[in-house]
Short mmCIF file of C-alpha atoms and ligand atoms in Angstrom, two decimals:
data_model
loop_
_atom_site.label_atom_id
_atom_site.label_comp_id
_atom_site.label_asym_id
_atom_site.label_seq_id
_atom_site.Cartn_x
_atom_site.Cartn_y
_atom_site.Cartn_z
CA UNK M 7 0.33 -0.09 -0.30
CA UNK M 8 2.65 2.75 0.87
CA UNK M 9 4.00 1.23 -2.22
CA UNK M 10 0.87 2.41 -4.21
CA UNK M 11 0.91 5.34 -2.81
CA UNK M 12 4.78 6.67 -2.98
CA UNK M 13 4.53 5.50 -6.82
CA UNK M 14 1.32 7.70 -7.20
CA UNK M 15 3.05 10.06 -6.25
CA UNK M 16 6.12 9.88 -8.08
CA UNK M 17 3.94 9.51 -11.57
CA UNK M 18 1.50 12.86 -10.61
CA UNK M 19 5.29 14.35 -9.62
CA UNK M 20 6.61 13.55 -13.12
CA UNK M 21 3.64 14.49 -14.69
CA UNK M 22 3.61 18.10 -13.50
CA UNK M 23 6.69 17.94 -14.31
CA UNK M 24 5.84 17.85 -17.33
CA UNK M 25 3.58 20.22 -17.72
CA UNK M 26 4.84 22.68 -15.56
CA UNK M 27 8.34 23.63 -17.54
CA UNK M 28 6.00 26.81 -19.31
CA UNK M 29 3.78 27.27 -16.98
CA UNK M 30 6.46 28.37 -14.48
CA UNK M 31 8.08 29.95 -17.66
CA UNK M 32 5.21 32.39 -17.96
CA UNK M 33 4.72 32.44 -14.33
CA UNK M 34 8.27 34.10 -13.85
CA UNK M 35 7.00 36.58 -16.63
CA UNK M 36 3.68 37.41 -15.83
CA UNK M 37 5.29 38.50 -12.21
CA UNK M 38 7.98 40.65 -14.00
CA UNK M 39 5.28 42.07 -16.14
CA UNK M 40 3.39 42.81 -12.64
CA UNK M 41 5.79 44.54 -11.08
CA UNK M 42 6.52 46.51 -14.36
CA UNK M 43 2.78 47.33 -14.73
CA UNK M 44 2.21 49.03 -10.76
CA UNK M 45 5.47 51.02 -11.55
CA UNK M 46 7.51 48.73 -8.30
CA UNK M 47 10.20 48.12 -11.20
CA UNK M 48 11.30 50.91 -11.05
CA UNK M 49 10.84 53.21 -8.62
CA UNK M 50 11.45 50.84 -6.17
CA UNK M 51 13.73 47.99 -7.83
CA UNK M 52 16.03 49.23 -10.64
CA UNK M 53 15.08 45.63 -12.58
CA UNK M 54 13.69 42.06 -11.48
CA UNK M 55 14.63 38.79 -12.74
CA UNK M 56 13.57 36.11 -10.84
CA UNK M 57 14.99 33.31 -11.11
CA UNK M 58 11.15 30.89 -9.99
CA UNK M 59 8.02 31.85 -8.75
CA UNK M 60 7.11 32.80 -5.28
CA UNK M 61 3.21 31.08 -4.39
CA UNK M 62 1.73 32.77 -1.51
CA UNK M 63 -1.16 31.96 0.28
CA UNK M 64 -2.75 33.36 2.62
CA UNK M 65 -5.50 30.54 4.85
CA UNK M 66 -4.29 28.02 2.07
CA UNK M 67 -5.84 29.94 -0.58
CA UNK M 68 -3.12 31.10 -3.34
CA UNK M 69 -3.70 34.34 -4.56
CA UNK M 70 -2.57 36.43 -7.86
CA UNK M 71 -0.23 39.29 -8.23
CA UNK M 72 -2.39 42.23 -6.88
CA UNK M 73 -4.40 40.81 -5.61
CA UNK M 74 -6.06 43.25 -3.71
CA UNK M 75 -7.49 41.62 0.49
CA UNK M 76 -8.59 43.36 3.41
CA UNK M 77 -6.37 43.59 6.32
CA UNK M 78 -7.84 40.84 7.69
CA UNK M 79 -7.57 37.88 5.25
CA UNK M 80 -4.01 39.28 5.97
CA UNK M 81 -3.30 39.38 9.20
CA UNK M 82 -1.27 36.86 10.13
CA UNK M 83 1.53 35.18 7.77
CA UNK M 84 1.23 33.75 5.00
CA UNK M 85 2.93 30.58 3.65
CA UNK M 86 5.12 30.94 0.99
CA UNK M 87 6.41 28.44 -2.26
CA UNK M 88 9.16 28.42 -4.58
CA UNK M 89 9.33 26.92 -7.63
CA UNK M 90 12.97 27.70 -9.47
CA UNK M 91 12.44 28.07 -13.53
CA UNK M 92 14.99 24.84 -14.56
CA UNK M 93 16.03 22.64 -12.72
CA UNK M 94 19.27 23.82 -12.62
CA UNK M 95 17.96 26.34 -10.36
CA UNK M 96 19.44 25.75 -6.79
CA UNK M 97 17.93 26.40 -3.48
CA UNK M 98 20.43 25.28 -1.41
CA UNK M 99 22.19 28.28 1.46
CA UNK M 100 19.47 30.67 3.11
CA UNK M 101 17.68 33.61 1.67
CA UNK M 102 16.14 36.44 3.59
CA UNK M 103 12.43 37.20 3.60
CA UNK M 104 11.29 40.17 3.28
CA UNK M 105 7.79 42.36 3.05
CA UNK M 106 7.81 46.39 3.10
CA UNK M 107 5.01 48.96 2.06
CA UNK M 108 5.86 50.41 -1.59
CA UNK M 109 2.14 52.57 -0.98
CA UNK M 110 0.63 53.55 -3.64
CA UNK M 111 2.12 53.62 -7.01
CA UNK M 112 3.30 56.58 -8.03
CA UNK M 113 4.93 57.13 -4.46
CA UNK M 114 8.79 58.19 -4.00
CA UNK M 115 10.51 55.42 -3.32
CA UNK M 116 13.56 57.35 -2.01
CA UNK M 117 11.26 58.24 0.94
CA UNK M 118 11.08 54.23 2.87
CA UNK M 119 8.91 51.46 2.94
CA UNK M 120 7.39 50.48 6.24
CA UNK M 121 9.28 46.92 6.76
CA UNK M 122 6.27 44.73 8.03
CA UNK M 123 8.41 41.40 7.52
CA UNK M 124 11.83 40.35 7.50
CA UNK M 125 13.35 37.25 8.45
CA UNK M 126 17.31 35.89 7.93
CA UNK M 127 18.55 32.62 7.55
CA UNK M 128 15.04 31.67 5.65
CA UNK M 129 15.58 27.57 3.79
CA UNK M 130 14.18 27.19 0.79
CA UNK M 131 12.87 22.90 0.69
CA UNK M 132 14.56 20.95 2.31
CA UNK M 133 18.16 23.36 1.60
CA UNK M 134 19.91 24.77 3.98
CA UNK M 135 19.47 22.38 6.28
CA UNK M 136 19.90 18.52 6.77
CA UNK M 137 17.55 16.72 5.42
CA UNK M 138 16.79 12.81 5.35
CA UNK M 139 16.91 11.33 2.90
CA UNK M 140 13.28 10.32 2.26
CA UNK M 141 12.86 14.62 2.68
CA UNK M 142 15.90 14.50 0.10
CA UNK M 143 13.63 11.48 -2.27
CA UNK M 144 10.55 13.78 -2.34
CA UNK M 145 12.34 16.81 -2.74
CA UNK M 146 10.36 18.22 -5.78
CA UNK M 147 9.17 22.18 -6.46
CA UNK M 148 7.03 23.39 -5.17
CA UNK M 149 9.53 24.20 -2.35
CA UNK M 150 7.91 25.51 0.81
CA UNK M 151 9.62 28.48 2.43
CA UNK M 152 10.73 27.99 5.77
CA UNK M 153 11.08 31.08 8.25
CA UNK M 154 10.53 28.72 11.24
CA UNK M 155 14.64 28.29 11.67
CA UNK M 156 15.58 31.99 10.74
CA UNK M 157 15.82 34.79 12.48
CA UNK M 158 12.91 36.59 12.85
CA UNK M 159 14.30 40.58 12.65
CA UNK M 160 10.55 41.75 12.74
CA UNK M 161 8.60 39.30 12.95
CA UNK M 162 4.94 39.03 10.35
CA UNK M 163 2.49 42.28 10.82
CA UNK M 164 0.00 42.27 9.04
CA UNK M 165 -0.31 44.91 6.38
CA UNK M 166 -2.53 47.83 8.04
CA UNK M 167 -2.61 51.09 5.54
CA UNK M 168 -4.20 54.08 7.22
CA UNK M 169 -8.07 54.88 6.12
CA UNK M 170 -8.49 56.72 2.80
CA UNK M 171 -4.61 56.35 2.29
CA UNK M 172 -5.57 54.01 -0.82
CA UNK M 173 -4.47 50.76 -2.47
CA UNK M 174 -0.42 50.12 -1.00
CA UNK M 175 1.33 48.08 -2.33
CA UNK M 176 3.14 45.38 -0.01
CA UNK M 177 6.29 43.70 -1.91
CA UNK M 178 7.58 40.27 0.06
CA UNK M 179 11.25 39.59 -1.25
CA UNK M 180 13.04 36.74 -1.39
CA UNK M 181 16.42 37.22 -1.21
CA UNK M 182 19.88 35.13 -1.58
CA UNK M 183 21.80 35.68 1.77
CA UNK M 184 25.88 35.18 0.67
CA UNK M 185 28.75 34.44 3.08
CA UNK M 186 29.23 38.08 2.87
CA UNK M 187 26.35 38.59 4.24
CA UNK M 188 26.45 41.84 7.12
CA UNK M 189 22.79 43.47 8.05
CA UNK M 190 22.96 46.77 9.95
CA UNK M 191 24.07 46.36 13.81
CA UNK M 192 19.89 47.56 14.77
CA UNK M 193 18.94 44.47 12.58
CA UNK M 194 20.58 41.72 13.18
CA UNK M 195 18.66 40.89 16.53
CA UNK M 196 15.03 39.14 16.62
CA UNK M 197 12.02 41.71 16.64
CA UNK M 198 12.65 44.54 15.49
CA UNK M 199 9.61 46.63 15.75
CA UNK M 200 7.94 47.98 12.87
CA UNK M 201 9.42 51.24 11.54
CA UNK M 202 10.26 52.76 8.24
CA UNK M 203 13.29 51.44 6.38
CA UNK M 204 15.27 52.24 3.18
CA UNK M 205 14.78 48.34 1.40
CA UNK M 206 17.03 48.80 -1.18
CA UNK M 207 19.94 49.87 0.94
CA UNK M 208 18.78 46.53 3.32
CA UNK M 209 19.37 44.78 0.00
CA UNK M 210 22.78 46.26 -0.71
CA UNK M 211 24.66 47.16 2.25
CA UNK M 212 24.19 43.74 4.05
CA UNK M 213 25.47 42.52 1.04
CA UNK M 214 22.12 40.85 -0.23
CA UNK M 215 21.80 38.59 -3.38
CA UNK M 216 19.34 39.91 -6.39
CA UNK M 217 15.70 38.40 -5.61
CA UNK M 218 15.42 35.09 -7.12
CA UNK M 219 11.87 35.23 -6.14
CA UNK M 220 8.64 38.00 -5.42
CA UNK M 221 5.38 39.06 -5.42
CA UNK M 222 2.90 42.30 -4.40
CA UNK M 223 -0.44 41.85 -3.36
CA UNK M 224 -2.52 45.10 -2.29
CA UNK M 225 -4.40 46.15 0.36
CA UNK M 226 -6.69 49.47 0.53
CA UNK M 227 -8.73 50.50 3.37
CA UNK M 228 -11.52 53.19 3.35
CA UNK M 229 -11.85 54.64 0.66
CA UNK M 230 -9.39 57.02 -0.88
CA UNK M 231 -8.82 59.90 -0.99
CA UNK M 232 -6.12 60.15 -2.81
CA UNK M 233 -5.34 59.04 -6.76
CA UNK M 234 -2.80 56.65 -7.37
CA UNK M 235 -0.97 56.87 -10.96
CA UNK M 236 -2.38 55.37 -12.94
CA UNK M 237 -1.76 51.77 -14.81
CA UNK M 238 -1.99 49.20 -17.50
CA UNK M 239 -3.31 45.23 -16.55
CA UNK M 240 -1.29 43.22 -17.18
CA UNK M 241 -3.11 40.87 -19.52
CA UNK M 242 -1.62 38.15 -18.73
CA UNK M 243 -2.66 35.83 -22.45
CA UNK M 244 -0.45 38.07 -24.89
CA UNK M 245 2.50 37.29 -22.13
CA UNK M 246 6.12 35.38 -24.04
CA UNK M 247 7.76 32.46 -22.06
CA UNK M 248 10.47 34.60 -19.67
CA UNK M 249 13.91 33.61 -21.33
CA UNK M 250 14.82 32.06 -17.57
CA UNK M 251 12.88 29.30 -18.25
CA UNK M 252 12.70 29.01 -21.88
CA UNK M 253 13.92 26.12 -23.91
CA UNK M 254 15.57 27.41 -26.59
CA UNK M 255 18.99 28.10 -27.34
CA UNK M 256 21.16 31.52 -27.27
CA UNK M 257 22.10 32.36 -30.45
CA UNK M 258 25.40 32.50 -30.45
CA UNK M 259 27.67 34.08 -32.71
CA UNK M 260 31.31 32.16 -31.81
CA UNK M 261 32.09 28.96 -32.78
CA UNK M 262 31.99 27.66 -29.78
CA UNK M 263 29.82 24.84 -29.33
CA UNK M 264 26.69 26.94 -27.27
CA UNK M 265 25.70 25.01 -24.23
CA UNK M 266 22.56 23.86 -23.95
CA UNK M 267 20.33 22.22 -21.49
CA UNK M 268 17.32 20.25 -22.54
CA UNK M 269 14.18 21.35 -21.36
CA UNK M 270 13.00 17.96 -20.00
CA UNK M 271 16.30 18.05 -17.52
CA UNK M 272 13.79 18.70 -14.58
CA UNK M 273 12.07 15.52 -15.97
CA UNK M 274 15.01 13.27 -16.42
CA UNK M 275 16.42 14.32 -13.20
CA UNK M 276 13.31 12.51 -11.73
CA UNK M 277 13.73 9.86 -13.99
CA UNK M 278 16.86 8.77 -11.94
CA UNK M 279 15.58 9.20 -9.04
CA UNK M 280 12.67 6.55 -9.98
CA UNK M 281 15.09 3.48 -9.15
CA UNK M 282 16.37 4.98 -6.20
CA UNK M 283 11.82 5.96 -5.20
CA UNK M 284 10.97 2.63 -5.89
CA UNK M 285 13.72 1.42 -3.21
CA UNK M 286 12.77 3.13 -0.54
CA UNK M 287 9.08 2.81 -1.11
CA UNK M 288 9.60 -1.06 -0.53
CA UNK M 289 12.07 -0.82 2.57
CA UNK M 290 9.43 1.57 4.41
CA UNK M 291 6.45 -1.25 3.16
CA UNK M 292 9.63 -3.71 4.84
CA UNK M 293 9.58 -1.98 8.15
CA UNK M 294 6.21 -1.37 8.80
C1 NAG X 308 17.57 28.91 -15.61
O1 NAG X 308 17.10 29.67 -15.03
C2 NAG X 308 17.89 30.81 -14.81
C3 NAG X 308 17.37 31.35 -13.84
O2 NAG X 308 16.64 32.17 -14.07
C4 NAG X 308 18.69 30.93 -15.92
O3 NAG X 308 19.52 31.86 -15.74
C5 NAG X 308 19.17 29.83 -16.98
O4 NAG X 308 19.59 30.34 -18.58
C6 NAG X 308 17.82 28.74 -17.19
N1 NAG X 308 18.64 27.88 -18.02
C7 NAG X 308 17.73 27.24 -19.37
C8 NAG X 308 18.80 26.05 -19.18
O5 NAG X 308 17.20 27.86 -19.54
C1 NAG X 309 0.25 27.76 -4.59
O1 NAG X 309 0.32 27.09 -3.46
C2 NAG X 309 -1.60 26.95 -3.29
C3 NAG X 309 -1.54 26.12 -1.56
O2 NAG X 309 -0.93 25.90 -1.16
C4 NAG X 309 -1.78 25.57 -4.38
O3 NAG X 309 -3.22 24.86 -3.55
C5 NAG X 309 -1.98 26.15 -5.60
O4 NAG X 309 -1.84 25.46 -5.68
C6 NAG X 309 -0.28 26.82 -5.83
N1 NAG X 309 -0.41 27.39 -7.09
C7 NAG X 309 0.23 27.87 -7.69
C8 NAG X 309 0.73 28.14 -9.14
O5 NAG X 309 1.67 26.83 -7.96
C1 NAG X 310 19.49 51.17 11.89
O1 NAG X 310 20.20 52.77 12.23
C2 NAG X 310 20.31 53.44 11.18
C3 NAG X 310 21.35 53.87 10.68
O2 NAG X 310 22.09 54.74 11.94
C4 NAG X 310 18.81 53.82 11.45
O3 NAG X 310 18.56 55.49 10.36
C5 NAG X 310 17.68 53.00 11.85
O4 NAG X 310 17.35 54.38 11.36
C6 NAG X 310 17.80 52.49 12.17
N1 NAG X 310 16.75 51.24 11.92
C7 NAG X 310 16.00 50.67 13.33
C8 NAG X 310 15.42 49.65 13.09
O5 NAG X 310 16.10 50.71 14.57
#
């Protein structure tokens, strides 16, 4: 029975791997378009080139980029997963997860952003931590973004924009922490209260890498007495798959053979582990 369960799980993940490569590519293109459309790029971030998708869920319901929510719906911390663009994107090491209030479209971001969540030492999937073999075997995307072993510098504080201040954009970023990571002294200990900081200064002075994933949602309280700059909606049907996850080989003018990656690299990687998965489930069965 355990074998059947393991096999079903494995087959499901294979089917998922086959169909998800282009979905992931489109998902990356979509969040890039949303960041531009909402002015997050370039007013907050000069550029945004993620290597995967952040899936953000509140109370088990996953959001679409920019989705408008009430402050009650975002009162407690979301669950976050990361789906890498392709099998060459690794998720080992530690990350910083941050949520900051970029206020309404058109805001002068040089004035800073309110920090609603800042966790250092976040892990993605079983990366970074000592995973058991069985966990490793079934370690397929989407990977959960875990804050539980990290340092909650600023504990999650749900958005609560001032009434009438318009739809605030809450930006969530997942950034790699290199070995040279060195956050400012006053943002290293747990439980620093919510305050205004300068997100991109924090990223650069701490030596954090570029975001591997990002997301934003909006929360508005009461009726706006301000008018945000206008934006045009992202028409997802017109999006091209992002370059990161597209399978086409880069054009090469040189004589060297371009290094290409088969589109089904993720699938092949999983096929290799099929015998292992079967072995593990047989062993599991015998143990029971
Ligand atoms: C995989 O994704 C990474 C990160 O976006 C990208 O740099 C790389 O070119 C991609 N590789 C392939 C084969 O598409
Ligand atoms: C996002 O996560 C939720 C909850 O974990 C899941 O139901 C949903 O299918 C995921 N969506 C994507 C696009 O991965
Ligand atoms: C940390 O120190 C910087 C520079 O002195 C200051 O601007 C900032 O307000 C401080 N942040 C906190 C959360 O205390």
